[in-house]
């Protein structure tokens, strides 16, 4: 059986304010899910909890990844176990090229698995990187750019997708809400996900915007509202959202404060 990320009745708070109020969601290898919902519904909070961000306190529930308790794992261990969070390295690192950064990431993993490992050889790494860039139709010169330095929204996304292609995670979480949301960036993410999707990759795309679904066809669509997933369905739910927006969900589920 493939890997799975199982979120069970998850409750989480920020600054003692409850945000997530019982989230249930399972993403399996080979599946593409979209998590949608109005601004402030808790989507990024979920992503931050999955990442292990210290500002977010888990107050109840469980997250199981590959049969293990994800909440007991450090962000590094989560990544090594095959969980990829797109916004894990949002900073720019002056003087470090994207290629260097990716090679270091691969080496860190190899050394974590085997302390005697010397890491990937340069020719081997070059071959790997070229193959991934060709698959993603990226210009090879892109890997020589300094990481995130002066990157446009679209280029940041390109770097993110290349990182994902290179690390070959089992489950990838992409939070698209706060990042450069021009149509170019959206297209880069969508085309990347479409190229990388397959039986070995599970994806959770988190987005406020229905339009990403014009590019990525998820098998499953979920809508978050007030820290809970209130609707789940297939592509038809996405179409419904595109036509009617979130108002009908707000009316159906909002509880007076
Ligand atoms: P979404 O991504 O769905 O727009 P968020 O998870 O970003 O929603 O936010 C959900 C709620 O949690 C909002 O009310 C927001 O103000 C609050 N929140 C999120 N992160 C923080 C934080 N670091 N500090 C304080 N409040 C936060
Ligand atoms: Mg968000």
mmCIF file of C-alpha atoms and ligand atoms in Angstrom:
data_model
loop_
_atom_site.group_PDB
_atom_site.id
_atom_site.type_symbol
_atom_site.label_atom_id
_atom_site.label_comp_id
_atom_site.label_asym_id
_atom_site.label_seq_id
_atom_site.Cartn_x
_atom_site.Cartn_y
_atom_site.Cartn_z
ATOM 1 C CA UNK A 1 0.000 0.000 0.000
ATOM 2 C CA UNK A 2 1.207 3.520 -0.758
ATOM 3 C CA UNK A 3 1.989 6.228 1.743
ATOM 4 C CA UNK A 4 -0.725 8.321 3.252
ATOM 5 C CA UNK A 5 -1.058 11.494 5.242
ATOM 6 C CA UNK A 6 -3.938 11.161 7.655
ATOM 7 C CA UNK A 7 -5.230 14.147 9.557
ATOM 8 C CA UNK A 8 -7.620 13.054 12.283
ATOM 9 C CA UNK A 9 -9.833 15.421 14.225
ATOM 10 C CA UNK A 10 -7.080 18.032 14.305
ATOM 11 C CA UNK A 11 -7.486 21.016 16.582
ATOM 12 C CA UNK A 12 -4.945 23.841 16.607
ATOM 13 C CA UNK A 13 -4.634 27.316 18.075
ATOM 14 C CA UNK A 14 -2.637 30.441 17.404
ATOM 15 C CA UNK A 15 -1.950 32.649 20.402
ATOM 16 C CA UNK A 16 -4.537 30.639 22.370
ATOM 17 C CA UNK A 17 -7.154 31.360 19.734
ATOM 18 C CA UNK A 18 -8.649 28.131 18.354
ATOM 19 C CA UNK A 19 -8.383 28.098 14.558
ATOM 20 C CA UNK A 20 -8.643 24.478 13.486
ATOM 21 C CA UNK A 21 -11.683 22.799 15.019
ATOM 22 C CA UNK A 22 -11.552 19.163 14.052
ATOM 23 C CA UNK A 23 -10.024 18.718 10.608
ATOM 24 C CA UNK A 24 -10.266 15.284 9.002
ATOM 25 C CA UNK A 25 -8.459 14.683 5.740
ATOM 26 C CA UNK A 26 -6.530 11.828 4.169
ATOM 27 C CA UNK A 27 -4.235 12.289 1.191
ATOM 28 C CA UNK A 28 -2.805 9.131 -0.350
ATOM 29 C CA UNK A 29 0.051 8.646 -2.748
ATOM 30 C CA UNK A 30 -1.297 8.957 -6.276
ATOM 31 C CA UNK A 31 -4.121 11.344 -5.358
ATOM 32 C CA UNK A 32 -4.454 15.062 -6.078
ATOM 33 C CA UNK A 33 -6.582 17.016 -3.611
ATOM 34 C CA UNK A 34 -7.509 20.676 -3.595
ATOM 35 C CA UNK A 35 -8.228 22.401 -0.286
ATOM 36 C CA UNK A 36 -10.214 25.555 -0.821
ATOM 37 C CA UNK A 37 -12.130 27.991 1.301
ATOM 38 C CA UNK A 38 -12.580 31.671 2.046
ATOM 39 C CA UNK A 39 -9.791 33.804 3.477
ATOM 40 C CA UNK A 40 -9.286 33.245 7.182
ATOM 41 C CA UNK A 41 -10.868 29.787 7.194
ATOM 42 C CA UNK A 42 -7.660 28.134 8.449
ATOM 43 C CA UNK A 43 -6.040 26.704 5.322
ATOM 44 C CA UNK A 44 -2.590 28.158 5.921
ATOM 45 C CA UNK A 45 -2.847 27.283 9.604
ATOM 46 C CA UNK A 46 -3.229 23.652 8.556
ATOM 47 C CA UNK A 47 -0.199 23.978 6.268
ATOM 48 C CA UNK A 48 1.824 25.545 9.093
ATOM 49 C CA UNK A 49 0.868 22.781 11.507
ATOM 50 C CA UNK A 50 1.943 20.203 8.921
ATOM 51 C CA UNK A 51 5.247 22.020 8.610
ATOM 52 C CA UNK A 52 5.726 22.132 12.380
ATOM 53 C CA UNK A 53 5.705 25.903 12.687
ATOM 54 C CA UNK A 54 6.293 26.750 16.376
ATOM 55 C CA UNK A 55 3.643 29.511 16.503
ATOM 56 C CA UNK A 56 0.855 26.962 16.036
ATOM 57 C CA UNK A 57 -0.189 24.763 18.959
ATOM 58 C CA UNK A 58 -1.890 21.471 18.307
ATOM 59 C CA UNK A 59 -4.542 21.101 20.983
ATOM 60 C CA UNK A 60 -6.113 17.850 19.842
ATOM 61 C CA UNK A 61 -6.218 15.134 17.232
ATOM 62 C CA UNK A 62 -3.525 13.343 15.303
ATOM 63 C CA UNK A 63 -1.518 13.493 12.103
ATOM 64 C CA UNK A 64 -0.259 10.152 10.885
ATOM 65 C CA UNK A 65 2.265 9.964 8.069
ATOM 66 C CA UNK A 66 3.554 6.628 6.825
ATOM 67 C CA UNK A 67 2.053 5.052 9.931
ATOM 68 C CA UNK A 68 3.983 7.348 12.270
ATOM 69 C CA UNK A 69 3.029 10.281 14.452
ATOM 70 C CA UNK A 70 3.989 13.293 12.366
ATOM 71 C CA UNK A 71 3.645 15.654 15.320
ATOM 72 C CA UNK A 72 6.523 13.868 17.031
ATOM 73 C CA UNK A 73 8.812 14.473 14.047
ATOM 74 C CA UNK A 74 11.009 17.548 13.486
ATOM 75 C CA UNK A 75 10.431 19.494 10.250
ATOM 76 C CA UNK A 76 13.593 17.874 8.919
ATOM 77 C CA UNK A 77 12.405 14.378 9.755
ATOM 78 C CA UNK A 78 9.066 15.129 8.086
ATOM 79 C CA UNK A 79 10.867 16.102 4.934
ATOM 80 C CA UNK A 80 13.116 13.048 5.006
ATOM 81 C CA UNK A 81 10.116 10.784 5.495
ATOM 82 C CA UNK A 82 8.790 12.086 2.180
ATOM 83 C CA UNK A 83 6.585 15.025 3.060
ATOM 84 C CA UNK A 84 7.222 18.117 0.980
ATOM 85 C CA UNK A 85 6.016 21.574 1.944
ATOM 86 C CA UNK A 86 6.495 24.057 -0.832
ATOM 87 C CA UNK A 87 7.048 27.058 1.374
ATOM 88 C CA UNK A 88 9.660 25.422 3.531
ATOM 89 C CA UNK A 89 12.502 27.602 2.227
ATOM 90 C CA UNK A 90 10.914 30.903 1.303
ATOM 91 C CA UNK A 91 13.977 33.007 2.115
ATOM 92 C CA UNK A 92 16.566 34.147 -0.340
ATOM 93 C CA UNK A 93 20.057 32.888 0.329
ATOM 94 C CA UNK A 94 22.623 35.229 -1.184
ATOM 95 C CA UNK A 95 25.533 33.470 -2.841
ATOM 96 C CA UNK A 96 23.824 30.067 -2.990
ATOM 97 C CA UNK A 97 22.629 28.979 -6.384
ATOM 98 C CA UNK A 98 19.500 26.941 -6.790
ATOM 99 C CA UNK A 99 21.636 24.029 -8.023
ATOM 100 C CA UNK A 100 23.879 24.224 -4.925
ATOM 101 C CA UNK A 101 20.888 24.374 -2.681
ATOM 102 C CA UNK A 102 19.283 21.324 -4.273
ATOM 103 C CA UNK A 103 22.528 19.353 -4.118
ATOM 104 C CA UNK A 104 22.912 20.179 -0.426
ATOM 105 C CA UNK A 105 19.340 19.084 0.187
ATOM 106 C CA UNK A 106 19.978 15.742 -1.518
ATOM 107 C CA UNK A 107 23.256 15.269 0.358
ATOM 108 C CA UNK A 108 21.649 16.048 3.695
ATOM 109 C CA UNK A 109 19.118 13.315 3.073
ATOM 110 C CA UNK A 110 21.701 10.785 1.945
ATOM 111 C CA UNK A 111 23.771 11.499 5.041
ATOM 112 C CA UNK A 112 20.761 11.209 7.299
ATOM 113 C CA UNK A 113 20.123 7.754 5.871
ATOM 114 C CA UNK A 114 23.786 6.709 5.929
ATOM 115 C CA UNK A 115 26.307 8.723 7.959
ATOM 116 C CA UNK A 116 29.134 7.387 5.781
ATOM 117 C CA UNK A 117 27.551 8.596 2.567
ATOM 118 C CA UNK A 118 29.682 11.011 0.570
ATOM 119 C CA UNK A 119 26.594 12.420 -1.075
ATOM 120 C CA UNK A 120 25.728 12.584 -4.727
ATOM 121 C CA UNK A 121 28.638 13.070 -7.131
ATOM 122 C CA UNK A 122 28.691 16.224 -9.203
ATOM 123 C CA UNK A 123 28.250 14.471 -12.559
ATOM 124 C CA UNK A 124 25.434 12.365 -11.172
ATOM 125 C CA UNK A 125 23.748 15.433 -9.717
ATOM 126 C CA UNK A 126 24.087 17.299 -13.013
ATOM 127 C CA UNK A 127 22.444 14.424 -14.843
ATOM 128 C CA UNK A 128 19.595 14.303 -12.362
ATOM 129 C CA UNK A 129 19.047 18.063 -12.428
ATOM 130 C CA UNK A 130 19.104 18.200 -16.227
ATOM 131 C CA UNK A 131 16.620 15.371 -16.485
ATOM 132 C CA UNK A 132 14.245 17.082 -14.056
ATOM 133 C CA UNK A 133 14.582 20.458 -15.760
ATOM 134 C CA UNK A 134 13.965 18.900 -19.156
ATOM 135 C CA UNK A 135 10.871 17.175 -17.857
ATOM 136 C CA UNK A 136 9.608 20.475 -16.490
ATOM 137 C CA UNK A 137 10.695 22.335 -19.643
ATOM 138 C CA UNK A 138 12.910 24.670 -17.670
ATOM 139 C CA UNK A 139 15.905 26.461 -19.069
ATOM 140 C CA UNK A 140 19.092 24.908 -17.635
ATOM 141 C CA UNK A 141 20.497 28.349 -16.835
ATOM 142 C CA UNK A 142 17.794 28.757 -14.211
ATOM 143 C CA UNK A 143 19.628 26.423 -11.807
ATOM 144 C CA UNK A 144 22.582 28.829 -11.825
ATOM 145 C CA UNK A 145 20.511 31.655 -10.366
ATOM 146 C CA UNK A 146 20.986 32.648 -6.732
ATOM 147 C CA UNK A 147 18.177 31.193 -4.693
ATOM 148 C CA UNK A 148 15.142 33.464 -4.651
ATOM 149 C CA UNK A 149 17.288 36.542 -5.237
ATOM 150 C CA UNK A 150 15.206 38.863 -7.364
ATOM 151 C CA UNK A 151 12.943 35.977 -8.333
ATOM 152 C CA UNK A 152 9.578 36.909 -9.763
ATOM 153 C CA UNK A 153 6.500 35.158 -8.370
ATOM 154 C CA UNK A 154 6.644 32.745 -11.290
ATOM 155 C CA UNK A 155 10.356 32.046 -10.793
ATOM 156 C CA UNK A 156 9.861 31.315 -7.095
ATOM 157 C CA UNK A 157 7.225 28.814 -8.060
ATOM 158 C CA UNK A 158 9.543 27.336 -10.684
ATOM 159 C CA UNK A 159 12.247 26.880 -8.021
ATOM 160 C CA UNK A 160 9.691 25.291 -5.717
ATOM 161 C CA UNK A 161 8.504 22.834 -8.357
ATOM 162 C CA UNK A 162 12.088 21.959 -9.290
ATOM 163 C CA UNK A 163 12.816 21.306 -5.626
ATOM 164 C CA UNK A 164 9.794 19.050 -5.467
ATOM 165 C CA UNK A 165 10.833 17.205 -8.642
ATOM 166 C CA UNK A 166 14.345 16.683 -7.295
ATOM 167 C CA UNK A 167 13.428 15.554 -3.793
ATOM 168 C CA UNK A 168 10.731 13.168 -5.081
ATOM 169 C CA UNK A 169 8.413 13.389 -2.060
ATOM 170 C CA UNK A 170 5.581 10.950 -1.448
ATOM 171 C CA UNK A 171 3.149 13.647 -0.398
ATOM 172 C CA UNK A 172 3.464 17.316 -1.345
ATOM 173 C CA UNK A 173 1.575 20.213 0.212
ATOM 174 C CA UNK A 174 1.451 23.412 -1.809
ATOM 175 C CA UNK A 175 -0.012 26.482 -0.122
ATOM 176 C CA UNK A 176 -0.651 28.920 -2.934
ATOM 177 C CA UNK A 177 -2.581 31.491 -1.003
ATOM 178 C CA UNK A 178 -0.021 34.030 0.011
ATOM 179 C CA UNK A 179 2.458 33.757 -2.795
ATOM 180 C CA UNK A 180 2.842 35.671 -6.025
ATOM 181 C CA UNK A 181 -0.520 34.997 -7.467
ATOM 182 C CA UNK A 182 -0.125 36.219 -11.000
ATOM 183 C CA UNK A 183 -1.339 33.929 -13.729
ATOM 184 C CA UNK A 184 2.251 33.040 -14.651
ATOM 185 C CA UNK A 185 2.960 31.708 -11.158
ATOM 186 C CA UNK A 186 -0.278 29.781 -11.157
ATOM 187 C CA UNK A 187 0.512 28.202 -14.494
ATOM 188 C CA UNK A 188 4.012 27.162 -13.367
ATOM 189 C CA UNK A 189 2.604 25.389 -10.322
ATOM 190 C CA UNK A 190 -0.203 23.754 -12.268
ATOM 191 C CA UNK A 191 1.960 22.513 -15.094
ATOM 192 C CA UNK A 192 4.552 21.287 -12.597
ATOM 193 C CA UNK A 193 1.979 19.379 -10.590
ATOM 194 C CA UNK A 194 0.505 17.909 -13.765
ATOM 195 C CA UNK A 195 3.932 16.737 -14.927
ATOM 196 C CA UNK A 196 4.878 15.279 -11.548
ATOM 197 C CA UNK A 197 1.571 13.718 -10.628
ATOM 198 C CA UNK A 198 1.462 9.947 -10.807
ATOM 199 C CA UNK A 199 1.113 6.843 -8.663
ATOM 200 C CA UNK A 200 4.062 7.803 -6.436
ATOM 201 C CA UNK A 201 2.983 11.328 -5.559
ATOM 202 C CA UNK A 202 0.089 12.599 -3.507
ATOM 203 C CA UNK A 203 -0.620 16.316 -3.676
ATOM 204 C CA UNK A 204 -2.634 18.712 -1.547
ATOM 205 C CA UNK A 205 -2.995 22.059 -3.273
ATOM 206 C CA UNK A 206 -4.233 24.730 -0.903
ATOM 207 C CA UNK A 207 -5.792 27.702 -2.597
ATOM 208 C CA UNK A 208 -8.389 30.377 -2.186
ATOM 209 C CA UNK A 209 -8.713 30.731 -5.907
ATOM 210 C CA UNK A 210 -11.022 28.568 -7.929
ATOM 211 C CA UNK A 211 -9.140 29.401 -11.106
ATOM 212 C CA UNK A 212 -6.228 27.083 -10.288
ATOM 213 C CA UNK A 213 -8.675 24.277 -10.922
ATOM 214 C CA UNK A 214 -8.805 25.321 -14.554
ATOM 215 C CA UNK A 215 -5.234 24.043 -14.755
ATOM 216 C CA UNK A 216 -5.047 21.235 -12.218
ATOM 217 C CA UNK A 217 -7.780 18.667 -12.238
ATOM 218 C CA UNK A 218 -7.928 17.345 -8.695
ATOM 219 C CA UNK A 219 -9.721 14.094 -7.992
ATOM 220 C CA UNK A 220 -10.873 15.472 -4.657
ATOM 221 C CA UNK A 221 -11.964 18.951 -3.638
ATOM 222 C CA UNK A 222 -12.478 20.039 -0.031
ATOM 223 C CA UNK A 223 -13.835 23.278 1.327
ATOM 224 C CA UNK A 224 -12.692 24.634 4.668
ATOM 225 C CA UNK A 225 -14.850 26.970 6.680
ATOM 226 C CA UNK A 226 -14.223 28.131 10.248
ATOM 227 C CA UNK A 227 -11.454 25.597 10.754
ATOM 228 C CA UNK A 228 -13.320 22.544 9.542
ATOM 229 C CA UNK A 229 -13.723 20.799 6.227
ATOM 230 C CA UNK A 230 -17.413 21.273 5.566
ATOM 231 C CA UNK A 231 -17.727 19.943 2.033
ATOM 232 C CA UNK A 232 -15.788 17.307 0.117
ATOM 233 C CA UNK A 233 -16.400 16.107 -3.383
ATOM 234 C CA UNK A 234 -14.933 15.629 -6.806
ATOM 235 C CA UNK A 235 -14.460 17.984 -9.728
ATOM 236 C CA UNK A 236 -18.164 18.859 -9.641
ATOM 237 C CA UNK A 237 -17.650 20.657 -6.329
ATOM 238 C CA UNK A 238 -14.956 22.796 -7.943
ATOM 239 C CA UNK A 239 -17.305 23.724 -10.768
ATOM 240 C CA UNK A 240 -19.973 24.603 -8.289
ATOM 241 C CA UNK A 241 -17.550 26.888 -6.436
ATOM 242 C CA UNK A 242 -16.493 28.509 -9.664
ATOM 243 C CA UNK A 243 -20.080 29.350 -10.480
ATOM 244 C CA UNK A 244 -21.328 30.333 -7.065
ATOM 245 C CA UNK A 245 -18.286 31.391 -5.045
ATOM 246 C CA UNK A 246 -18.196 30.795 -1.304
ATOM 247 C CA UNK A 247 -21.366 32.607 -0.266
ATOM 248 C CA UNK A 248 -23.571 29.531 -0.313
ATOM 249 C CA UNK A 249 -21.047 27.765 1.925
ATOM 250 C CA UNK A 250 -20.968 30.694 4.321
ATOM 251 C CA UNK A 251 -24.756 30.732 4.484
ATOM 252 C CA UNK A 252 -24.962 27.007 4.946
ATOM 253 C CA UNK A 253 -22.329 26.721 7.669
ATOM 254 C CA UNK A 254 -21.687 30.011 9.369
ATOM 255 C CA UNK A 255 -22.659 30.065 13.002
ATOM 256 C CA UNK A 256 -23.328 33.334 14.791
ATOM 257 C CA UNK A 257 -20.316 34.347 16.894
HETATM 258 P P1 LIG B 1 -6.492 31.037 5.307
HETATM 259 O O1 LIG B 1 -5.162 30.528 4.905
HETATM 260 O O2 LIG B 1 -7.608 30.086 5.088
HETATM 261 O O3 LIG B 1 -6.790 32.372 4.711
HETATM 262 P P2 LIG B 1 -5.278 31.318 7.940
HETATM 263 O O4 LIG B 1 -4.972 29.961 8.409
HETATM 264 O O5 LIG B 1 -4.172 32.122 7.391
HETATM 265 O O6 LIG B 1 -6.497 31.251 6.900
HETATM 266 O O7 LIG B 1 -5.940 32.145 9.127
HETATM 267 C C1 LIG B 1 -6.976 31.627 9.944
HETATM 268 C C2 LIG B 1 -7.139 32.505 11.156
HETATM 269 O O8 LIG B 1 -5.999 32.364 11.997
HETATM 270 C C3 LIG B 1 -7.251 33.971 10.840
HETATM 271 O O9 LIG B 1 -8.210 34.526 11.725
HETATM 272 C C4 LIG B 1 -5.891 34.507 11.133
HETATM 273 O O10 LIG B 1 -5.924 35.835 11.543
HETATM 274 C C5 LIG B 1 -5.411 33.609 12.251
HETATM 275 N N1 LIG B 1 -3.954 33.427 12.238
HETATM 276 C C6 LIG B 1 -3.266 32.660 11.383
HETATM 277 N N2 LIG B 1 -1.932 32.715 11.637
HETATM 278 C C7 LIG B 1 -1.794 33.554 12.687
HETATM 279 C C8 LIG B 1 -0.665 34.033 13.432
HETATM 280 N N3 LIG B 1 0.583 33.635 13.139
HETATM 281 N N4 LIG B 1 -0.895 34.877 14.462
HETATM 282 C C9 LIG B 1 -2.155 35.263 14.752
HETATM 283 N N5 LIG B 1 -3.245 34.847 14.098
HETATM 284 C C10 LIG B 1 -3.089 34.020 13.068
HETATM 285 MG MG1 LIG B 2 -3.703 31.167 3.584
#
